[in-house]
Structure formats: C-alpha cells, structure tokens
XYZ file of C-alpha atoms in Angstrom:
677
model
C -38.215 21.380 9.850
C -34.709 21.993 9.999
C -33.287 20.174 6.986
C -29.336 19.988 6.200
C -29.469 20.927 2.749
C -31.236 24.010 3.145
C -28.707 25.099 5.859
C -26.204 25.280 3.187
C -28.510 27.024 0.993
C -29.093 29.397 3.742
C -25.416 30.134 3.952
C -25.226 31.121 0.338
C -28.555 33.108 0.362
C -27.173 35.404 3.138
C -23.829 35.801 1.658
C -25.231 36.860 -1.519
C -26.517 39.981 -0.237
C -29.753 41.775 -0.509
C -31.008 41.329 -4.289
C -33.128 44.515 -4.111
C -29.900 46.404 -3.255
C -28.295 47.740 -6.953
C -24.961 48.104 -5.347
C -24.625 44.547 -4.652
C -22.962 42.285 -7.119
C -25.493 39.675 -7.495
C -28.381 42.037 -7.426
C -31.616 42.046 -9.672
C -30.637 45.354 -10.967
C -27.014 43.976 -12.331
C -28.490 40.886 -13.680
C -31.014 43.148 -15.857
C -28.397 45.067 -16.930
C -26.130 42.372 -18.150
C -29.233 40.703 -19.624
C -29.881 44.028 -21.628
C -26.351 43.994 -22.728
C -26.255 40.306 -23.429
C -22.815 40.031 -21.223
C -21.841 37.094 -19.469
C -22.186 37.587 -15.699
C -18.343 37.001 -14.915
C -18.160 39.338 -11.879
C -20.988 37.340 -10.357
C -19.612 33.954 -10.991
C -16.346 35.064 -9.244
C -18.213 35.685 -6.072
C -19.898 32.090 -6.382
C -16.184 30.696 -6.765
C -15.078 32.630 -3.965
C -17.786 31.465 -1.699
C -16.671 27.727 -3.134
C -19.451 26.803 -5.544
C -17.180 24.804 -7.826
C -16.518 22.394 -4.689
C -20.028 21.438 -4.902
C -19.454 20.280 -8.752
C -16.772 17.746 -7.411
C -17.764 14.574 -5.703
C -16.502 14.118 -2.342
C -14.482 11.047 -3.347
C -12.503 13.246 -5.428
C -12.061 16.183 -2.931
C -14.884 18.110 -3.379
C -17.919 18.840 -1.212
C -20.691 16.909 -3.427
C -21.516 14.426 -0.760
C -25.459 14.216 -1.768
C -27.269 15.541 -4.646
C -30.023 17.236 -2.535
C -27.492 19.733 -1.139
C -26.415 20.564 -4.581
C -30.060 20.925 -5.963
C -30.944 23.653 -2.950
C -27.439 25.413 -3.666
C -28.177 25.801 -7.305
C -31.885 26.625 -6.550
C -30.464 29.782 -4.529
C -28.584 30.981 -7.451
C -31.366 30.222 -9.999
C -33.931 32.079 -7.826
C -31.792 35.047 -8.216
C -30.877 34.828 -12.002
C -31.109 31.626 -14.295
C -28.319 32.911 -16.472
C -25.851 32.827 -13.625
C -27.095 29.361 -12.713
C -26.931 28.017 -16.353
C -23.734 29.650 -17.257
C -21.999 28.657 -14.024
C -23.774 25.366 -13.335
C -22.584 24.013 -16.862
C -19.425 23.093 -15.340
C -20.963 20.312 -13.287
C -22.570 19.129 -16.588
C -19.192 19.252 -18.428
C -17.660 16.959 -16.042
C -20.149 14.533 -14.928
C -19.216 12.017 -17.868
C -15.827 11.506 -15.864
C -17.301 11.112 -12.592
C -19.328 8.495 -14.113
C -16.875 6.571 -16.114
C -13.459 8.181 -15.855
C -10.260 7.001 -14.772
C -8.927 8.113 -11.107
C -6.186 10.296 -12.906
C -8.795 11.987 -15.173
C -10.970 12.580 -12.110
C -8.078 14.054 -10.231
C -7.142 16.392 -12.691
C -10.421 17.708 -13.458
C -11.091 18.088 -9.922
C -8.239 20.396 -9.716
C -9.307 22.209 -12.794
C -13.003 22.746 -11.564
C -11.559 23.706 -8.059
C -9.604 26.718 -10.131
C -12.750 27.812 -11.596
C -11.933 26.585 -15.011
C -15.257 26.258 -17.227
C -15.906 22.700 -18.704
C -18.603 22.061 -21.185
C -20.674 19.188 -22.499
C -20.484 18.932 -26.473
C -23.322 16.861 -27.495
C -25.549 18.527 -30.074
C -24.933 19.133 -33.735
C -26.418 21.809 -36.096
C -27.698 19.001 -38.551
C -28.528 16.421 -36.077
C -29.624 18.175 -32.749
C -30.940 15.756 -30.036
C -30.231 12.709 -32.467
C -26.920 11.793 -30.760
C -26.316 8.418 -32.748
C -26.425 10.466 -36.201
C -23.574 12.771 -34.788
C -20.801 13.556 -37.336
C -17.794 14.986 -35.564
C -15.409 12.380 -36.111
C -12.405 11.156 -34.334
C -9.999 9.342 -36.871
C -6.992 7.325 -35.514
C -3.887 9.327 -35.497
C -1.609 6.088 -35.513
C -0.678 6.319 -31.829
C -3.913 5.341 -30.099
C -5.174 8.727 -30.256
C -7.492 10.674 -32.389
C -7.483 13.467 -34.766
C -10.636 15.429 -34.325
C -12.955 17.190 -36.719
C -16.243 18.420 -37.082
C -18.796 21.017 -35.562
C -20.428 21.022 -32.267
C -23.179 23.537 -31.957
C -25.393 25.341 -29.362
C -22.842 24.372 -26.858
C -22.998 26.177 -23.357
C -19.536 27.940 -22.684
C -18.041 26.543 -25.795
C -16.003 29.495 -26.258
C -15.466 30.453 -22.416
C -14.752 26.864 -21.563
C -11.172 25.142 -21.772
C -12.336 21.690 -21.288
C -15.015 19.794 -23.368
C -16.482 16.681 -22.912
C -17.139 15.796 -26.784
C -19.206 12.918 -27.845
C -17.367 11.744 -30.742
C -17.768 9.464 -33.770
C -14.760 6.923 -33.251
C -16.141 4.362 -35.801
C -17.003 5.259 -39.118
C -20.010 3.178 -39.190
C -21.433 4.918 -35.975
C -24.093 2.834 -34.163
C -24.602 2.403 -30.481
C -20.968 1.216 -29.644
C -19.572 3.722 -32.430
C -19.176 6.745 -29.795
C -16.646 7.502 -27.356
C -16.384 10.662 -24.971
C -13.245 12.456 -25.402
C -12.235 15.019 -22.769
C -10.530 17.790 -24.884
C -8.395 20.410 -23.398
C -8.448 23.572 -25.434
C -5.144 24.714 -23.696
C -3.397 21.914 -25.492
C -4.425 22.894 -29.112
C -3.712 25.616 -31.420
C -6.637 27.977 -31.497
C -7.330 28.889 -35.414
C -5.275 25.656 -36.510
C -6.797 22.875 -34.426
C -10.162 24.660 -33.799
C -11.897 27.701 -33.770
C -15.062 29.043 -31.703
C -18.255 29.799 -33.269
C -19.585 33.370 -32.295
C -21.885 33.622 -29.439
C -25.847 32.849 -30.588
C -27.909 35.312 -29.559
C -30.941 33.849 -27.619
C -34.461 34.880 -26.457
C -33.646 34.055 -22.808
C -30.341 33.588 -20.850
C -29.151 36.432 -23.271
C -25.594 36.627 -21.182
C -24.861 32.859 -21.126
C -22.020 32.103 -23.684
C -24.362 29.784 -25.959
C -22.115 28.964 -29.017
C -20.382 26.274 -30.540
C -16.659 25.036 -31.747
C -15.257 23.370 -34.938
C -12.314 21.207 -34.839
C -9.938 20.901 -37.702
C -7.897 17.690 -37.232
C -7.220 18.666 -33.633
C -4.916 15.801 -32.024
C -6.238 14.406 -29.022
C -4.574 11.619 -27.075
C -5.440 8.378 -25.770
C -5.703 9.554 -22.406
C -8.759 11.804 -23.264
C -10.981 8.778 -23.735
C -13.694 8.872 -20.874
C -14.577 5.426 -20.171
C -14.258 2.480 -22.795
C -13.854 3.551 -26.404
C -16.879 3.046 -27.990
C -18.954 3.354 -24.812
C -19.611 7.138 -25.231
C -23.244 6.978 -25.748
C -23.985 4.760 -22.588
C -21.651 7.369 -20.558
C -23.376 10.256 -21.715
C -26.906 8.412 -21.081
C -25.925 7.649 -17.496
C -24.668 11.090 -16.910
C -27.810 12.751 -18.273
C -29.800 10.972 -15.404
C -28.061 12.669 -12.839
C -27.904 15.978 -14.532
C -31.539 15.813 -15.286
C -32.273 15.293 -12.015
C -30.270 18.602 -11.256
C -32.107 20.593 -13.727
C -34.919 20.625 -11.163
C -32.962 23.272 -9.398
C -33.284 25.570 -12.234
C -37.001 25.492 -12.635
C -37.481 25.462 -8.887
C -35.488 28.690 -8.385
C -37.673 30.282 -11.381
C -40.808 29.365 -9.940
C -39.468 30.565 -6.421
C -39.018 33.883 -7.891
C -42.262 34.039 -10.049
C -44.267 33.163 -7.293
C -42.706 35.921 -4.849
C -43.087 38.607 -7.288
C -47.002 37.829 -8.152
C -47.936 37.298 -4.537
C -46.263 40.924 -3.821
C -48.305 42.361 -6.634
C -51.420 40.562 -5.568
C -51.098 42.076 -1.720
C -50.334 45.506 -3.323
C -52.743 46.064 -6.228
C -56.114 47.482 -5.531
C -58.974 46.791 -7.958
C -62.672 47.711 -7.315
C -61.770 48.914 -3.620
C -60.250 45.892 -2.607
C -56.723 44.327 -2.763
C -56.254 41.973 -5.806
C -55.710 38.823 -3.271
C -58.937 39.289 -2.067
C -60.845 38.658 -5.234
C -61.831 34.812 -5.316
C -60.316 34.362 -8.980
C -57.029 35.725 -8.212
C -56.930 33.830 -4.921
C -57.756 30.408 -6.945
C -54.843 31.178 -9.405
C -52.516 32.112 -6.437
C -53.189 29.093 -4.538
C -52.868 26.819 -7.653
C -49.565 28.213 -8.652
C -48.235 27.658 -5.117
C -49.546 24.144 -5.074
C -47.462 23.695 -8.066
C -44.408 24.843 -6.753
C -44.712 22.540 -3.609
C -45.451 19.707 -5.971
C -42.150 20.310 -7.734
C -40.257 20.809 -4.503
C -41.536 17.277 -3.366
C -40.617 15.537 -6.497
C -37.004 17.263 -6.736
C -36.532 16.300 -3.310
C -37.202 12.801 -3.494
C -35.741 12.476 -7.090
C -32.405 13.963 -5.678
C -32.427 11.596 -2.850
C -33.198 8.660 -5.110
C -30.020 9.187 -6.808
C -28.189 7.640 -3.782
C -31.132 5.130 -2.462
C -32.642 4.105 -5.913
C -29.665 4.659 -8.183
C -30.521 1.587 -10.627
C -34.022 3.130 -11.012
C -32.736 6.803 -11.754
C -33.550 6.279 -15.578
C -37.415 6.633 -14.255
C -37.338 9.306 -11.828
C -34.778 11.504 -13.722
C -36.945 11.403 -16.896
C -40.099 12.154 -14.696
C -38.329 14.725 -12.868
C -36.749 16.674 -16.178
C -40.205 16.548 -17.880
C -42.777 17.339 -15.014
C -40.969 20.072 -13.129
C -40.012 22.556 -16.181
C -43.300 22.082 -17.727
C -45.035 22.501 -14.490
C -42.950 25.712 -13.703
C -44.081 26.895 -17.347
C -47.457 26.455 -16.305
C -46.811 28.223 -13.049
C -45.483 31.165 -14.842
C -48.204 30.959 -17.325
C -50.983 31.068 -14.409
C -49.194 34.159 -12.636
C -48.904 35.823 -16.017
C -52.981 36.160 -15.662
C -52.571 37.976 -12.437
C -49.818 40.457 -13.319
C -51.441 41.411 -16.745
C -49.376 43.796 -18.495
C -46.601 43.738 -15.732
C -45.703 40.180 -16.786
C -44.251 41.573 -20.181
C -43.036 45.243 -19.073
C -39.715 46.412 -18.063
C -39.041 48.981 -15.327
C -42.181 48.788 -13.795
C -43.173 46.050 -10.959
C -40.332 44.072 -9.535
C -37.817 45.894 -11.869
C -39.520 43.955 -14.949
C -37.974 40.771 -13.714
C -40.889 38.681 -14.343
C -40.526 38.965 -17.979
C -36.825 37.994 -17.878
C -37.798 34.942 -15.665
C -40.300 33.670 -18.387
C -37.667 34.428 -21.021
C -34.817 32.512 -19.383
C -36.727 29.403 -18.038
C -37.978 28.440 -21.457
C -34.778 26.722 -22.125
C -34.695 24.561 -19.147
C -37.072 22.191 -20.739
C -35.022 21.746 -23.907
C -31.690 21.013 -22.670
C -30.274 17.675 -21.160
C -33.361 16.062 -22.999
C -36.251 17.893 -24.068
C -39.925 16.922 -23.164
C -40.409 14.417 -25.784
C -36.802 12.508 -25.278
C -37.784 12.190 -21.738
C -41.349 11.045 -22.202
C -39.970 8.573 -25.120
C -37.521 7.264 -22.333
C -40.639 6.266 -20.132
C -42.311 4.830 -23.238
C -39.395 2.549 -23.710
C -39.630 1.144 -20.140
C -43.304 0.630 -20.071
C -42.649 -3.335 -20.155
C -40.320 -3.396 -17.005
C -42.348 -0.628 -15.260
C -45.777 -2.471 -15.917
C -44.150 -5.786 -14.823
C -42.655 -4.210 -11.821
C -45.824 -2.630 -10.573
C -47.717 -5.794 -11.095
C -45.163 -8.215 -9.336
C -44.397 -5.120 -6.606
C -40.664 -5.628 -7.658
C -39.477 -2.007 -7.481
C -36.985 -1.074 -4.711
C -39.237 -0.072 -2.052
C -36.538 0.104 0.520
C -34.657 2.495 -1.404
C -37.650 4.599 -1.940
C -38.474 4.734 1.614
C -34.961 5.732 2.230
C -35.318 8.702 -0.208
C -38.642 9.661 1.512
C -37.118 9.513 5.029
C -35.380 12.812 5.643
C -33.981 11.625 8.620
C -32.155 8.839 7.175
C -28.443 9.730 6.061
C -27.475 9.073 2.203
C -25.294 6.531 1.126
C -22.256 7.775 -1.329
C -23.654 7.497 -5.037
C -21.954 4.256 -6.754
C -22.072 5.300 -10.382
C -21.613 1.817 -11.311
C -25.139 1.380 -10.345
C -26.376 3.474 -12.901
C -28.676 1.544 -15.313
C -30.143 2.801 -18.771
C -33.320 0.557 -17.962
C -35.199 0.076 -14.541
C -35.542 -3.425 -14.699
C -37.358 -4.108 -11.706
C -39.958 -1.298 -12.052
C -40.025 1.864 -10.000
C -39.816 1.731 -6.170
C -41.287 5.091 -5.618
C -44.249 4.005 -7.237
C -44.406 0.571 -5.794
C -44.486 2.359 -2.412
C -47.586 3.809 -2.900
C -49.991 1.127 -1.466
C -47.821 0.850 1.768
C -47.767 4.890 1.784
C -51.632 4.822 1.493
C -51.744 2.384 4.236
C -49.831 4.532 6.684
C -51.975 7.540 5.776
C -54.969 5.448 6.481
C -53.609 4.423 10.034
C -52.859 8.150 10.689
C -56.066 9.240 9.610
C -58.074 6.868 11.668
C -57.298 9.323 14.601
C -56.966 12.468 12.630
C -60.247 13.455 10.856
C -58.747 16.574 9.175
C -56.572 13.682 7.011
C -59.708 12.194 5.606
C -59.759 14.448 2.477
C -56.191 13.414 1.803
C -56.805 9.914 2.317
C -59.839 9.853 0.046
C -57.467 11.668 -2.762
C -54.793 8.969 -2.220
C -57.088 6.096 -2.745
C -58.301 7.615 -5.927
C -54.619 7.928 -6.913
C -53.988 4.560 -6.634
C -56.935 3.655 -8.602
C -55.886 6.050 -11.363
C -52.434 4.347 -11.235
C -53.868 1.166 -11.995
C -55.661 2.397 -15.127
C -52.586 4.332 -16.244
C -50.388 0.820 -15.992
C -53.165 -0.854 -18.148
C -52.774 1.815 -20.682
C -48.975 1.454 -20.680
C -49.496 -2.523 -21.239
C -50.962 -1.606 -24.638
C -47.761 0.105 -25.547
C -45.411 -2.225 -23.992
C -43.896 -3.388 -27.351
C -43.356 -0.154 -28.814
C -39.943 0.471 -30.028
C -39.939 3.405 -32.622
C -42.561 5.399 -34.183
C -44.202 6.088 -30.803
C -47.789 7.094 -31.182
C -48.991 10.376 -29.542
C -51.078 8.361 -27.351
C -48.011 6.824 -25.776
C -46.605 9.828 -24.967
C -49.767 10.982 -23.233
C -49.974 8.008 -21.216
C -46.223 8.543 -20.138
C -47.325 12.355 -19.148
C -49.997 10.637 -16.873
C -47.507 8.049 -15.449
C -45.354 11.202 -14.373
C -48.121 12.849 -12.722
C -48.897 9.590 -10.763
C -45.287 9.249 -9.943
C -45.117 12.760 -8.592
C -48.217 11.801 -6.370
C -46.455 8.704 -5.111
C -43.447 11.130 -4.258
C -45.582 13.644 -2.453
C -47.571 11.055 -0.373
C -44.183 9.274 0.697
C -42.410 12.106 1.609
C -45.525 13.363 3.792
C -46.167 10.083 5.579
C -42.279 9.565 6.673
C -41.784 13.172 7.605
C -44.886 14.705 8.799
C -44.093 14.666 12.377
C -40.946 16.387 12.377
C -42.263 18.519 9.507
C -45.082 19.926 11.504
C -42.185 21.639 13.584
C -40.591 25.087 12.730
C -41.384 27.860 10.325
C -42.740 25.545 7.466
C -44.935 23.667 10.068
C -48.150 25.252 9.179
C -47.965 23.345 5.619
C -47.521 19.957 7.024
C -49.818 20.251 9.750
C -53.236 18.675 9.256
C -51.797 17.597 5.741
C -52.285 20.864 4.326
C -49.888 20.641 1.330
C -50.468 17.043 0.793
C -54.297 17.601 0.319
C -53.633 20.326 -2.075
C -50.968 18.516 -3.893
C -52.992 15.428 -4.320
C -55.995 17.267 -5.432
C -54.040 19.230 -8.213
C -52.344 16.029 -9.290
C -55.916 14.452 -9.833
C -57.139 17.590 -11.606
C -53.942 17.239 -13.988
C -54.904 13.456 -14.673
C -58.394 14.590 -15.806
C -60.079 13.351 -12.697
C -63.194 14.975 -10.772
C -62.127 17.427 -8.342
C -63.859 20.122 -6.440
C -63.742 23.483 -7.719
C -61.948 24.780 -5.001
C -59.931 22.378 -2.879
C -60.480 22.756 0.984
C -56.972 23.176 1.543
C -56.462 26.223 -0.769
C -57.342 29.124 1.994
C -54.625 27.411 4.367
C -52.172 27.156 1.745
C -52.602 30.849 0.950
C -52.347 31.777 4.470
C -49.222 29.971 4.778
C -48.014 31.784 1.664
C -48.585 35.125 3.161
C -47.052 33.929 6.475
C -43.928 33.078 4.565
C -43.716 36.344 2.680
C -44.482 38.546 5.747
C -41.793 36.692 7.816
C -39.245 36.929 5.159
C -39.127 32.950 4.469
C -39.237 31.103 1.310
C -42.321 29.627 0.570
C -41.025 26.091 1.187
C -41.653 22.562 2.396
C -38.395 23.509 4.753
C -37.215 26.526 6.512
C -35.080 28.874 4.610
C -34.738 32.502 5.414
C -34.351 35.019 2.503
C -32.234 37.802 2.734
C -33.631 40.498 5.064
C -33.773 43.053 2.260
C -35.654 40.698 -0.279
C -38.210 40.249 2.643
C -38.691 43.775 3.297
C -39.852 44.241 -0.193
C -43.156 41.915 0.125
C -44.564 42.933 3.589
C -48.183 41.968 3.877
C -50.702 44.649 4.804
C -52.673 42.312 6.899
C -51.410 41.391 10.227
C -50.168 37.888 10.605
C -48.520 35.711 13.313
C -45.161 35.600 12.270
C -42.703 33.066 12.615
C -39.350 33.120 14.269
C -36.720 33.324 11.531
C -34.461 30.448 11.511
C -30.823 30.795 12.328
C -28.313 30.671 9.342
C -26.084 27.837 9.019
C -22.734 28.094 10.401
C -20.191 28.607 7.517
C -17.832 25.769 6.362
C -14.679 26.409 8.185
C -12.559 27.101 5.156
C -15.391 29.463 3.576
C -15.579 33.050 4.258
C -18.305 34.138 6.275
C -21.536 35.166 5.129
C -21.201 38.862 4.258
C -23.289 41.832 2.977
C -25.801 40.757 4.860
C -27.107 44.340 5.699
C -27.821 47.420 3.928
C -30.520 49.617 2.658
C -33.822 47.695 2.160
C -35.538 49.020 -1.024
C -38.759 47.614 -2.372
C -39.372 47.163 -6.183
C -41.314 49.847 -7.919
C -44.948 48.951 -8.253
C -45.867 51.251 -10.882
C -49.283 51.382 -12.769
C -51.234 48.628 -14.201
C -54.132 48.340 -16.512
C -57.444 47.124 -15.074
C -57.446 43.349 -14.686
C -61.121 43.189 -15.282
C -61.379 39.561 -16.404
C -60.093 38.771 -12.719
C -63.117 39.850 -11.101
C -65.632 39.107 -13.702
C -64.964 35.799 -15.459
C -64.825 32.450 -14.624
C -61.291 30.480 -14.148
C -59.689 29.204 -17.415
C -58.236 25.747 -16.889
C -54.695 25.870 -15.764
C -52.222 24.757 -17.963
C -51.166 21.216 -17.240
C -47.546 19.891 -17.566
C -46.838 18.905 -21.315
C -48.447 22.041 -22.521
C -47.627 25.558 -23.081
C -49.415 28.818 -23.007
C -50.197 30.751 -26.248
C -47.204 31.813 -28.149
C -44.704 29.692 -26.086
C -42.992 27.197 -28.176
C -42.076 23.880 -26.857
C -42.770 20.128 -27.049
C -46.250 18.812 -27.131
C -46.120 15.139 -26.168
C -49.672 14.648 -27.750
C -48.684 15.860 -31.295
C -45.413 15.026 -31.293
C -44.365 18.425 -32.491
C -41.271 20.303 -31.361
C -40.722 23.967 -31.830
C -36.902 24.289 -31.368
C -33.928 24.686 -33.598
C -31.861 22.420 -31.285
C -32.353 19.395 -33.479
C -34.442 16.852 -35.108
C -38.027 16.993 -35.122
C -38.594 13.218 -35.378
C -40.162 10.955 -32.689
C -36.987 9.724 -30.695
C -36.273 6.329 -31.386
C -35.588 3.236 -29.165
C -32.263 4.159 -27.129
C -31.174 6.551 -29.918
C -29.560 8.777 -27.562
C -31.792 11.595 -28.784
C -30.964 14.816 -26.749
C -31.262 18.485 -26.798
C -28.349 20.598 -25.272
C-alpha cells in the first residue's frame, strides 16, 4: 500500500544517508560517539532543520506543514529509528509549543511559529523536584506585579532543553491557594530576562539513557513576565496542559516505534548470521518463536499508533482514551520487545563495539525514558480508571463515535483539520474505537465466508468480543473510584488497553485489506497474516488460552525476512530504508524480493534528498557466547505490557510502585494532573 505519510518519511529517510557510513552526519557511529561524550547532537539537529523538520511542529493554520498527526508520527519515527536522543532532544520543541496551539492567541501562535521556524528550541516546564508528576502540588509561583503581569519564582526540574531552549511553557501557580483553577501556563522568553538575576539554569543532569540530551532545570528569581505571556485563560493552565498532553502522548508512539524498528532489525540480522550447532540461529524453533512474537508486537504498535494518530482528527473528543492507551501500551510493548530480543542476542545485547556497533544496548537505555515522560504508566492507566463510568456506559449503549473511528480506520479517507476546541478531558460518550468492534467483526465474518484462510482470524475476533464484555463488567466494579485506586483497577485498565488495541487492529485491517494487499508490504495483509498474529498475541496477553505456535507466525517470519532482504522496513506500509542500511542485513536464503518503492518527490521548498549513495558497510558481527538455552529450553513467557524485564525500573500497574525519581510515588488522584516529564 502506498500511504502518503510514509512517502514524506521516505524522503527524510533517504536524505539522511547511510546510517552505517561513519562519514555521514547522522550515522550510528556518530550517535554512539556523542552518547559516550554525553554531548548534545547539535550538528545532526541542524541537518534536520535544513530539511525542514521544525515546519512539522507548526500547524498548517499557523503557516507550518503539520496538516495531520499521522505524518508527524512517521517523520519522527524515522528520526527515532536512527537515534532516540536526537528525536527526544529535537522533538521537544513541539511539546514545548503545543499549549499555544491548543489555547493560545493568534498573536502568540504567529510569534511562536516564527521562532520554531528559526530553529529556536522550546521547552515544556511542568515538573518540580519535590512534586514530580503531581502537577497540582507545583510551587513555582507567579505573583502579581501590579501591571497585570507576574513575578515568577521557583524551580522547574528535569526539563528537556531547559538550558538550550529560549522559550519555556511554564505551568505556574498563579493563585496562592492553588487548586484545579489555580495554575496558568506562561510562555516565558529567556531572551527578555536577565540571566543570573532573573533566572539561572541548573546544570545538565546525567542520565542512564539519552545521555546527550539537555535534561536540566531552571530556577526563576522574581523574573518579570508580562500579561501577554498567559497561554489561555488565567487559571486554566491545568486544563490546557492536560489537553495538550493528549496530543503529545499520542506522538510519543513515534519514539517507541522507531526504537522497536531498530531493535528488531538488529536482532533479525543477528539470527540470520549467527550459527549454533551447525544451523543458523533463525532455524532454531525457540529463536523463531521469540522473533515472530517480537515482530507481531511491533506491528500491533504500528497499527494502534496509526489509528490513534488519525483519531486526533476524527475522534478528537475521545482522545483522552486513545492517547492514554497509546502512551501506556506502545512504550511498555516496546520494552517487552527489547526484552524478548535481548534473549536472542545474549551478551551482544549489552556489549559495545561488537554486533551492530553496540547500538542495541543504546536503544535499550534510551528507550526506558519514553514510558516516563508525558505521563508515566500509572498516570495513563489512572486516566482510564477515571473514565470507567463513561466508557462502560458508552459500550453498553453503543454511543461512542463509530463514524469518527471508521474514518480513522479507513486510510483512503482524508483527515479533517484538528479543531483543538473539541479536545475534552473525558470521553463522555465512550470510545468509538471500542464501539466499532462488533461491526468490524461482522465485516470480517462476511469476508471470511468465502475465504477459509480468514477463519482463524474470525475465531480470534469473536473471542476478543467476549473478553471485551468481561473487561467492561470488571470496569463497572470500579466506576465510582476517585482516589486511592486499588491495584486491581489498574490491571483492569491494562486489559482494557489491550482490548482497544485489538479493536484498532481489526478496524484497520477490515477497512484497508484490499489495498493493503498490494505493493511490497502486501504479504502481511493478504490472508490476514498480520491480523491473525496480532489478535492471537493480544489474546495471549489478556490471559486467554492460545496456541503454542500461532499459525500465522511462519508467514510473518517470511515477511520479516523478505523486508530485510529487499531493503524495506518491516511495516504494514511500504518504506524503503537507505540502501546502505539494507545491504548490512542481507539474507543468506533466496527470497522473492519486492521491488523497492519510489521515493516521495521532495517538497518544492526543500532541498532534494542527498547523500543516498556511498560505501555500504555491514555492522561487525564479532563473537558471542553459545546461546545454549535457546536450543534446549522451553520458552519463558513473553513480557506483557505493564511488566518490566528483570532489573528494569518502571511502573507496575498491579503493585502501584514506581521506580523513577521524576516525582511522587503515590497513586495519582482523580484529575490531579499528575505527570512525569
């Protein structure tokens, strides 16, 4: 399928050159070097700016190229696939400006767009050292200055680009009593302040991953801020932030998708090359099972992210649900993918300068932060718990916006412009994506009537509906929960997220299966291959009995190998990787290669894609210890979303524990605005 957002991503992919060529600016070698030095990737960011990436942070109505969030998702996925530090460090500007796009005046939007276009970094300053994700407890205070402005005092901590950035959207307590209406977003311009007198920046904080990013802080000391700095109504800051985060949480999927793409490609290359006991690793049953499971999880994430990004436009008033599910499920799902692939790579998952230059260990370290900022796991699950009442009522009455959901599923339908006024803190009518599930099953049933190869997918879809019914019954037990949410409610929210992902996968397939079966990625769509694997995988994660080896896995693995050997991204849609990247992972077995898709024609105001030729270098394969357990042991259960591999700190929705120093470790309360930067 030729899908427009992937054409734009294709342009950037080819422009950036061969990531295996150390002479390229945005190469794996350069990213590893900057990581070792804990140095900000300034030169790489300039390449992205020359291409025009900042334009995709600016909505079209303000003169930018942000016409749809699906395109932004895929463009940022290209960047994250090469290096998460760059994606986080540069993409933060969108996060910093989104409050203005949601609630700002036309004058604020015009000025901010000009700054972003000029590559001025923008930050979002929410969290504080003492309060972390408990935004309503924030102490940074804006006191009236007598001229309708404020004198700003206090510290914001763990802020991305706090030092490098010139503009900061600062969540400020503008009423001494605080409360839901006691905060205002102030767009603070450091260029108008006196460094050292009005403010000073906190030194860069050393981190385990994204080492080169500017994770720092800022302290204000009576900094004068004019009345024109207020974004939205005075006292409406929390509402503005929570609505803005629905957009950024959805876009965070690009970071996890890029990391999963890269990790899967490294692991696939290793299993194809590595020989054990006279056979390649990929020929061992256990290795194949692990690889197929990880590949399925990647496609589930891509399908959910695609529907969620499109629903920004088509089901805007229900984004509080899809954004929370996306921000919870895709980062935790990618953590699980990385954990699964670590079992294949063994020691190489942790070593530097061995296989794939040691990029896998960097992906692992860098990605751990994605599940923490823009609302961590507990924050997003708690957001769903707070909406149980309306979600259950909507499911039983069928009142979700199914028309909007179908528009999100159907990729042939153009997306309407986003109307930020439609953003809502609660999906009052329920979820249209979930409500569409029975109709999607009916469409699949009709299709399967003449296609026996779809019977397995239909059986899984019917089972999913039964699970969804039980999950809503369990949700009903916690419909009155406001605070002190019990661990069991978080687990129900986890199960709801998996069910919604299943509805998204099914809706996407039934609305696009005919066109999806065409082109380089067609093998995944034909006969419902990816859908069969995805539904079976989701049922497994929901605790339902499933086959030890889903029937779709062999076909899925063949498509994984086909993509690798033909230089394509393993994806539901066609995207050709840079030829040098493809050459580093050639399959030793003969495969029917697809014809590469033609790159998208460059935007007329952009420089033509460059640096698409040059020496093709394969990453070193080095040596490895024998992975004896892969050949002799039975499979350990795959990590499910919401769980973390041993030694990986994170948020456990069943225990309510967090292991991050970004803020409060208490269970988030009802609409308390709890958030982790």
